[in-house]
Every structure is written in C-alpha cells, then in structure tokens.
Amino acid sequence: MTDAPIGIFDSGVGGLTVARAIKDQLPNESILYIGDTAHSPYGPKKIADVRGYALDVLDDLVAQDVKMLVIACNTASAAMLRDARERYSVPVIEVIQPAVRRAVGTTRNNRVGVIGTAGTVNSRAYDDAFAAATQIQLFSQACPRFVEFVEAGVTTGDEVLAVAEMYLAPLKASGIDTLVLGCTHYPFLKGAISYVMGEDVALVSSDTETANDVYRVLVGQNLLRARGNPPSYRYEATGDSAEDFLALAHRLIGPEVSQVDLIETGSVNLHDLAAARTLSPSTPVKENQ
C-alpha cells in the first residue's frame, strides 16, 4: 500500500499547482493526477452535477489503487467532501481547511478576503470553515472569469488586469490584509492579483498548505513510500484532447508533465466527446499577452 500513488483530482489544470507542491515536499512519492477537463469549469455548474462528476473521477482513482485522495478543487471540496470521506477507505485531503488555517495565522487586522468560483462562494464553504475563528471578518467575491483565463492559457495582459480590478475592487475597499485564493487555478494569476491588491495584502494559496496536510497524514498513518525505485508520475484527463491539456500544462508549469492519457469515467464517454468535437469544433481563444 505504501508504494501506491497519491491520487490528485481537479476540474482541469489548476490542481497541477497542488501536485507540484506535493512533489516538492515529498519527492519520493508517486502521483496519479486526473483533470476532469470534459466538465471544466465546475464553478458555474449545479452543486449536484459537480458532486456526480467529482465522485466519478474519485471512483476511478480508487479503482487504480491510490493510497490517498487529494481533492485539489475548491468547488468539488465544497460539493462532496463529506460524501468522499464516507465513501472511501483511503484518507481524503481537501484544499479549503489548509488555506483557512494559514489565513487565520497570517492576518494582522482580522479582515480576510476569499475569492473563488461562483459555486465555491455560493456554497458558503469558507464561511463554515472560518466559523471557529470568531474574530475574523470575512469578505467573499466570486471571480468566475479567472478560471476561464487560466484554462485558455491567458495569465497576463490588459484584459486580465481589467477583470482583476473589477472583481477585487470591493475587497480592496473592505480593508482586508489577507486574501485567500480559493481556487487552485488562481495561483497562475497571482501576479495580476498581487498587483491589483497591493503589497500590503498577503496572498494565501492552498497548494503548499495542502501539501503540508498530505505530508502529515502520510507520516501519521505510516504511508510514506519506501526509498527504492524512482517514483512514477501519471497524468490523465477526461476531455477529448490530450494534446490541448499537455500544451496548457507546459505553458503554465513547464515540461514536467510529459504525457497525458485520456480516460473514461461514469460521466464521460470518449466516443461521444470525439463526435461532439467533430460536430462543433472549438473556437480558438484569443490570447492577451
């Protein structure tokens, strides 16, 4: 069991930030990553649909004998964390609580902001997570276009800055000193977000904090992989184009993702996806540099 990979799941490429942080802290561990690109983005979708898509992917990871599940998606964590922990016998790690703990320890004036998808913000998952820290005043803002930018490989440019200014203006006006990036896609836009918020606002992202939780659980449950053969890194996607996923991964985090395999889940049939792509080819995205 200790030699089994860590299973990491996200709606798309955003969870690669979590995978990279886990690799940095636990370089001896094998990783199996699945991006549910067939259904990305999760943010605007109904919670019930997100729950179904996410559990299908997690079922697939468990069927591939992972020793731990990491839900590297805030929207999915908000939709089905309790279901996952009841459904599977392996440890389940998510991204909300680790970021909340860091934010509580970071803020100086107890005014904390959270940005996320509409699904995450509307679920009030962060409100619940911060509830124990009664001294915190929480200010939330949905930033749905941020995921669209990242999934299109657009992380800089005038349009990104203009949208960031629009989304973040209420948070700047609220006087927060700490901002939680409540979506694993958002670290790819950290430059623009930091520029708009200013240097006095600390940004908290869940990637490193989630990796810390992974480390603690593996050590606490004696699940660390023994040294020996080199670890393996496998990347899978539910979409209809491995090439598109690979190109975007290379653009965002570099060449460490060398191959992506397309898979089917209970919600995804590759034949149907290919047919849909033939009937309705995707429109190229104009990038802003």
XYZ file of C-alpha atoms in Angstrom, residues 24-146:
123
model
C 8.413 19.384 -3.875
C 7.711 18.248 -0.309
C 7.507 14.504 -0.989
C 9.835 13.807 -3.931
C 9.800 10.062 -3.229
C 6.024 9.731 -3.687
C 4.312 8.592 -6.889
C 1.409 10.686 -8.198
C -1.642 9.930 -10.329
C -3.395 13.129 -11.458
C -6.772 13.373 -13.181
C -8.143 16.607 -14.627
C -11.870 16.467 -15.419
C -11.495 18.691 -18.465
C -14.645 17.257 -20.039
C -16.694 19.172 -17.456
C -14.459 22.149 -16.693
C -15.143 24.717 -15.368
C -17.040 23.434 -12.320
C -17.774 26.869 -10.860
C -20.983 27.748 -12.767
C -22.441 24.234 -12.601
C -25.084 22.947 -10.201
C -23.679 21.517 -6.979
C -25.438 18.184 -7.624
C -23.768 17.899 -11.038
C -20.342 18.766 -9.612
C -20.836 16.138 -6.925
C -21.603 13.485 -9.552
C -18.679 14.396 -11.813
C -16.242 14.516 -8.907
C -17.290 11.208 -7.383
C -16.975 9.537 -10.799
C -13.356 10.694 -11.031
C -12.568 9.739 -7.446
C -14.100 6.296 -8.064
C -11.688 5.926 -10.977
C -8.699 6.938 -8.841
C -9.652 4.458 -6.124
C -10.072 1.746 -8.776
C -6.455 2.458 -9.757
C -5.378 1.668 -6.169
C -4.245 5.060 -4.908
C -3.363 5.254 -1.202
C -4.758 8.750 -0.689
C -7.172 11.109 -2.435
C -6.425 14.820 -2.769
C -9.388 16.915 -3.931
C -7.416 19.774 -5.486
C -10.551 21.725 -6.379
C -12.360 24.126 -4.068
C -15.712 23.777 -5.839
C -15.577 19.982 -5.634
C -14.444 20.104 -1.992
C -17.447 22.271 -1.164
C -19.796 19.954 -3.069
C -18.808 16.490 -1.902
C -16.063 16.312 0.726
C -18.303 14.627 3.301
C -19.532 12.140 0.686
C -15.970 11.284 -0.282
C -14.838 10.673 3.287
C -17.819 8.373 3.883
C -17.430 6.593 0.528
C -13.725 5.689 0.511
C -11.462 3.847 2.922
C -8.331 5.813 1.963
C -7.522 9.215 3.516
C -9.131 12.191 1.752
C -7.393 15.583 1.783
C -9.019 18.799 0.547
C -7.890 22.369 -0.086
C -10.199 24.607 1.971
C -9.207 23.967 5.596
C -5.434 24.188 4.967
C -5.831 27.635 3.390
C -8.150 28.796 6.178
C -5.637 27.815 8.862
C -2.896 29.738 7.086
C -5.086 32.813 6.624
C -6.055 32.896 10.310
C -2.380 32.726 11.243
C -1.380 35.377 8.706
C -3.895 38.201 9.137
C -2.952 41.168 11.337
C -6.244 43.068 11.322
C -8.612 40.040 11.216
C -10.147 41.191 7.934
C -9.787 38.353 5.415
C -10.968 38.086 1.831
C -11.753 34.966 -0.168
C -12.017 34.761 -3.952
C -13.343 31.680 -5.690
C -15.727 30.334 -8.281
C -19.425 31.096 -8.018
C -20.006 27.521 -6.845
C -17.473 27.817 -4.033
C -18.644 31.249 -2.858
C -22.340 30.351 -3.028
C -21.756 27.129 -1.078
C -20.502 29.226 1.867
C -17.896 26.529 2.494
C -15.339 29.157 3.515
C -17.840 30.848 5.830
C -18.269 27.498 7.578
C -14.526 26.863 7.667
C -13.803 30.270 9.234
C -16.692 29.980 11.714
C -14.473 28.741 14.536
C -12.270 31.836 14.221
C -14.887 34.230 15.568
C -12.507 37.202 15.445
C -12.320 37.064 11.643
C -14.427 39.312 9.409
C -14.780 37.513 6.084
C -15.358 39.162 2.709
C -16.047 36.893 -0.281
C -16.022 37.587 -4.003
C -16.765 35.278 -6.940
C -14.292 35.627 -9.821
C -15.652 33.251 -12.488
C -13.606 34.532 -15.424
C -10.326 33.787 -13.680
